[in-house]
Coordinates of C-alpha atoms in Angstrom, one line a residue:
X3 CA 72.9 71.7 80.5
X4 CA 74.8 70.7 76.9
X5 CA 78.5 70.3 77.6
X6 CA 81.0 72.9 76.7
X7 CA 82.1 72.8 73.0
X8 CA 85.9 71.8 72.9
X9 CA 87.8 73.5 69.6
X10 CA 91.4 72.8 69.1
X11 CA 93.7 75.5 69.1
X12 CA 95.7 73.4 66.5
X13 CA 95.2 73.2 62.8
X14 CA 94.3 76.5 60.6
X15 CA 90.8 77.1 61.7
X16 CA 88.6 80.0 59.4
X17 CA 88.9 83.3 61.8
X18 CA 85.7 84.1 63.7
X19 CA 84.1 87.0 62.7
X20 CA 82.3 88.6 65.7
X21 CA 79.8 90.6 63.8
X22 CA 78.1 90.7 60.6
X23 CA 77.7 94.1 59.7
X24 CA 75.4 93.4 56.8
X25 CA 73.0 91.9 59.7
X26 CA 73.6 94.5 62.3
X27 CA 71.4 97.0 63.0
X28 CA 72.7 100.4 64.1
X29 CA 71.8 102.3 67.3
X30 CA 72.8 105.3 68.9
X31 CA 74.3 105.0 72.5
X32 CA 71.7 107.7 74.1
X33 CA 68.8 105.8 72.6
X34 CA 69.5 102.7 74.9
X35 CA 68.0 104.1 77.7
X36 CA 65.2 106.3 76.6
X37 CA 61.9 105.6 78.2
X38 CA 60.8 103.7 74.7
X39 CA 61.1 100.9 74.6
X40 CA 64.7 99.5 71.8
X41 CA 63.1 98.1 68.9
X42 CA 66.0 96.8 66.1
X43 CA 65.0 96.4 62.7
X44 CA 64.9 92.7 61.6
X45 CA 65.7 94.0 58.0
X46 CA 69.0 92.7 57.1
X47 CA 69.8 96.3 55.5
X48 CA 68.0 99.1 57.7
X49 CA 66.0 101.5 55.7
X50 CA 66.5 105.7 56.3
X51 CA 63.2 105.8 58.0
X52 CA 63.9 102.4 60.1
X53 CA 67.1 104.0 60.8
X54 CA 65.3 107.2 62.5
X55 CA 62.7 105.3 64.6
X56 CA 65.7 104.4 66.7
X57 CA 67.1 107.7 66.5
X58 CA 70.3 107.1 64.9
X59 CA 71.8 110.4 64.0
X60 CA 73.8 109.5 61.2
X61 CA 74.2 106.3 58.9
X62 CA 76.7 106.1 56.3
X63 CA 76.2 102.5 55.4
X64 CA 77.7 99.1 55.9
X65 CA 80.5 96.6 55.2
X66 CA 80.3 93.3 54.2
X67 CA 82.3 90.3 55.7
X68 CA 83.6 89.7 51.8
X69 CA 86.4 92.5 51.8
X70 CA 85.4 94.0 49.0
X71 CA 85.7 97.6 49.4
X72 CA 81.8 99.3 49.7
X73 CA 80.2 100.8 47.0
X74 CA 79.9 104.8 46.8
X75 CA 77.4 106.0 49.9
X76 CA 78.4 102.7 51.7
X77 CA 81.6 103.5 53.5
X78 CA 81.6 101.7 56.9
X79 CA 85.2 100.4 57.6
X80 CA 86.6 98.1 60.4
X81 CA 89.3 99.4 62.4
X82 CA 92.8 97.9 61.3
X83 CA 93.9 97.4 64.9
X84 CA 91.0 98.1 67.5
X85 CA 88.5 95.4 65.6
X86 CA 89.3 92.4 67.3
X87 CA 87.9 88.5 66.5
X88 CA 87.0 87.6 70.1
X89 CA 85.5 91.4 70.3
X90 CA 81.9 91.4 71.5
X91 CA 80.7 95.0 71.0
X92 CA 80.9 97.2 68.5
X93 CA 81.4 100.8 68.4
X94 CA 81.0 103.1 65.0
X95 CA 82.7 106.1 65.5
X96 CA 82.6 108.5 62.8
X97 CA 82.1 105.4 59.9
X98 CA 84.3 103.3 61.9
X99 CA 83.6 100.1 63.6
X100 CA 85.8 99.0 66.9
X101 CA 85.0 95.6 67.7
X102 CA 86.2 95.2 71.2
X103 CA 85.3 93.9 74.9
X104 CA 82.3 94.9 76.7
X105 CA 83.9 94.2 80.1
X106 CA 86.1 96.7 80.5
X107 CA 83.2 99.4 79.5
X108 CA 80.7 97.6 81.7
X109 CA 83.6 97.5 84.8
X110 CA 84.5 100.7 84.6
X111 CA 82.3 103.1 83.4
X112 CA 78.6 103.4 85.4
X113 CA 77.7 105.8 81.9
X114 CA 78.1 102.3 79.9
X115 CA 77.1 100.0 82.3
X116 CA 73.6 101.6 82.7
X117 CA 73.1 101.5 79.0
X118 CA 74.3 98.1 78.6
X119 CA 72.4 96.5 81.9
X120 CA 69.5 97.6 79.6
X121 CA 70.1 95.6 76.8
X122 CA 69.7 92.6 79.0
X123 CA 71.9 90.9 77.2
X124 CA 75.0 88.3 79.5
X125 CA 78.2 90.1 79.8
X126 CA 79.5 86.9 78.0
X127 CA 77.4 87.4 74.6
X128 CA 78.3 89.2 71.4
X129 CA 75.9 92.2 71.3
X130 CA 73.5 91.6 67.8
X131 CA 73.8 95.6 67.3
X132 CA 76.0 98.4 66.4
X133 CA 76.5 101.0 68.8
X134 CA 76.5 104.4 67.4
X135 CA 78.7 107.3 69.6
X136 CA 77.7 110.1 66.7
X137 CA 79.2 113.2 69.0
X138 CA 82.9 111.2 69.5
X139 CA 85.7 112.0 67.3
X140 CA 87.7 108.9 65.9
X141 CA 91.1 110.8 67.4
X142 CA 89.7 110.7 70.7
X143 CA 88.6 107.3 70.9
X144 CA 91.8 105.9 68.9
X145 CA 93.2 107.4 72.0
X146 CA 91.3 106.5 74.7
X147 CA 91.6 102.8 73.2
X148 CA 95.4 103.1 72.8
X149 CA 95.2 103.2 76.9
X150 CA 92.1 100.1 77.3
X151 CA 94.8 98.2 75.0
X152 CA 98.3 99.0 75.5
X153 CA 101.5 98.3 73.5
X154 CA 103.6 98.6 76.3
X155 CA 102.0 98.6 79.9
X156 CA 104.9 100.6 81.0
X157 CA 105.1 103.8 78.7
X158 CA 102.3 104.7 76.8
X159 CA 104.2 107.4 74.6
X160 CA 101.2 109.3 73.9
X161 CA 101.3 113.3 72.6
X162 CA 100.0 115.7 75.1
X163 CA 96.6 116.5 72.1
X164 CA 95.8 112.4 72.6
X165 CA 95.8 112.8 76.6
X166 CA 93.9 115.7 76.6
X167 CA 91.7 113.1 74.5
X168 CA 91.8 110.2 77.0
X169 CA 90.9 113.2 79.2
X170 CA 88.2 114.1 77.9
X171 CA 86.8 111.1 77.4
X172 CA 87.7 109.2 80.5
X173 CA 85.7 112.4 82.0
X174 CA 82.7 112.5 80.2
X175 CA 82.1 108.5 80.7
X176 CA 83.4 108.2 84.4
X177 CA 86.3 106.0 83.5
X178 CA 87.7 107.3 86.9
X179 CA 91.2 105.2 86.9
X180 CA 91.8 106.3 83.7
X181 CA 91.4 110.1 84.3
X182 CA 93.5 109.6 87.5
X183 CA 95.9 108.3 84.8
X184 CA 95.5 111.1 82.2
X185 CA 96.0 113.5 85.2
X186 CA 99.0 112.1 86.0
X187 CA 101.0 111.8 82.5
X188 CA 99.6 115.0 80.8
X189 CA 102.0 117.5 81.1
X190 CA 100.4 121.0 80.0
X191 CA 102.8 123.5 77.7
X192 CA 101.6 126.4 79.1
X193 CA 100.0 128.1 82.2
X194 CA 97.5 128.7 80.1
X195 CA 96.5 125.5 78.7
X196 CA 96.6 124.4 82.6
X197 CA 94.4 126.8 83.4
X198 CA 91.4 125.3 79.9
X199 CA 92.0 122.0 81.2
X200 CA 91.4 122.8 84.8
X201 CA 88.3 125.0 84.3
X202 CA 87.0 122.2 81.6
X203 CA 87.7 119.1 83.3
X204 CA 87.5 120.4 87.1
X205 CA 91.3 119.8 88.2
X206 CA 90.7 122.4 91.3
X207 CA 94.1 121.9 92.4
X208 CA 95.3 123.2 89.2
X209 CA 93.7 126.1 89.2
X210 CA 95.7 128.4 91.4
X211 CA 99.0 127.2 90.2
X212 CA 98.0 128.1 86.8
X213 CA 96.5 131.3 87.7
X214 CA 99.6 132.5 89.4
X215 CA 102.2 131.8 86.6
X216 CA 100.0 133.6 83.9
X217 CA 99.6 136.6 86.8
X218 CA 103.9 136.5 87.0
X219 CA 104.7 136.2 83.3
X220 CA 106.3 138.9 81.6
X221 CA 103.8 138.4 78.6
X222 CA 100.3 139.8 78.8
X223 CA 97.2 137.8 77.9
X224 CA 96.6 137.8 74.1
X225 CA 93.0 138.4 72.7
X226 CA 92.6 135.2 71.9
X227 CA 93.8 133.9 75.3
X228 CA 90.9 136.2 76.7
X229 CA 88.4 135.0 74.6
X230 CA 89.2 131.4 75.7
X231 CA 89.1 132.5 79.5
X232 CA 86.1 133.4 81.6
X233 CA 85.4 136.7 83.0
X234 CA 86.5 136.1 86.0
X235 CA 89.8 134.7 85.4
X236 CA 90.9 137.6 82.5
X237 CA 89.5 140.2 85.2
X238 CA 91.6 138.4 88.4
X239 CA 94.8 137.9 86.1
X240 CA 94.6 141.5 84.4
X241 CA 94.1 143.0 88.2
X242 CA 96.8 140.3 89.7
X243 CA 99.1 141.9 86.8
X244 CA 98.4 145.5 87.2
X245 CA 99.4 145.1 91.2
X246 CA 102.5 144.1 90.7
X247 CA 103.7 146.5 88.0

């Protein structure tokens, strides 16, 4: 085995830049673990119809390590403050890249760590390709980052819309500490918006609390309240209501 290579931490060494986008290929999240087998372009610039053969749903186009700011129709951008140097895998969300650590995606989250066990690629190794999460919104992962990567380990100071982000997200990947988390900070305005998140998310032990205080309320539910609700919950809170007057 070749010995380690030693670098100095002294001195003005060039950054590292983690990934070349102009070499990267780009592939969609699902298509990881579809029965095909991954095939990445070796072009260093994918064409449309490579692009779909590894059913990428959307490719806006890439950014160079230069700087220079993309030409029309080429707008990938890296992330001012969720693109790290010692990253090693990147996420485009939305024609964003995050550059950051496959660790804590691989640890936590069995939705990731099934993809990327598939890869077969060491948990130590810069992944060669850009991940593509086409149906996440950048608020929402901004978010669930801000969490991964805290400013202040003791106060997150997030709004209630970006924990109903990490929410949803923590969720939908089986970050489970996290959505203990979320569960614990967001604090819903309303009966009502107790009620969305508990039918959405499956909070049982929200759901009664909820129901009861939009049951009590001197204010009826609003059409658009309704149309939000199911069935069964307009029908229990419009009979609850009824009752009592």
């Amino acid at each position: 085995m070749a010995p380690p290579h030693i670098v100095s931490w002294a001195g003005n060494e060039p950054p590292l830049s983690p990934l070349s986008t102009t070499t990267a290929s780009v592939v969609s999240i699902d298509s990881i673990t579809s029965d095909t087998s991954l095939t990445i372009p070796e072009s260093s610039h994918p064409t449309l119809s490579q692009v779909k053969s590894i059913n990428v749903p959307t490719i806006l186009g890439y950014r160079g390590e230069s700087g220079v700011q993309p030409a029309r129709g080429d707008p990938f951008t890296r992330h001012d403050k969720y693109y790290f140097k010692d990253g090693n895998i990147t996420f485009l969300v939305d024609g964003t890249l995050y550059c950051v650590h496959r660790y804590f995606f691989g640890r936590d989250s069995t939705y990731f760590s099934t993809r990327l066990d598939h890869l077969g690629i060491r948990e130590h190794e810069a992944l060669s390709i850009i991940v593509s999460l086409a149906d996440v919104e950048r608020k929402d992962f901004e978010a669930f980052l801000s969490v991964l990567y805290p400013d202040d380990f003791e106060e997150h100071g997030l709004s209630y819309e970006q924990w109903k982000s990490v929410l949803h997200l923590s969720t939908r990947w089986g970050f489970a500490s996290i959505r203990k988390l979320a569960l614990r900070t967001i604090n819903p305005p309303t009966p009502f918006d107790q009620l969305l998140l508990a039918r959405s998310y499956s909070i049982d032990d929200w759901v009664l609390p909820a129901l009861a205080a939009l049951c009590e309320r001197t204010v009826p539910l609003s059409l658009n309240e309704a149309r939000l609700m199911s069935v069964e919950d307009v029908v229990l809170v419009t009979t609850v209501r009824e009752d009592i007057r």
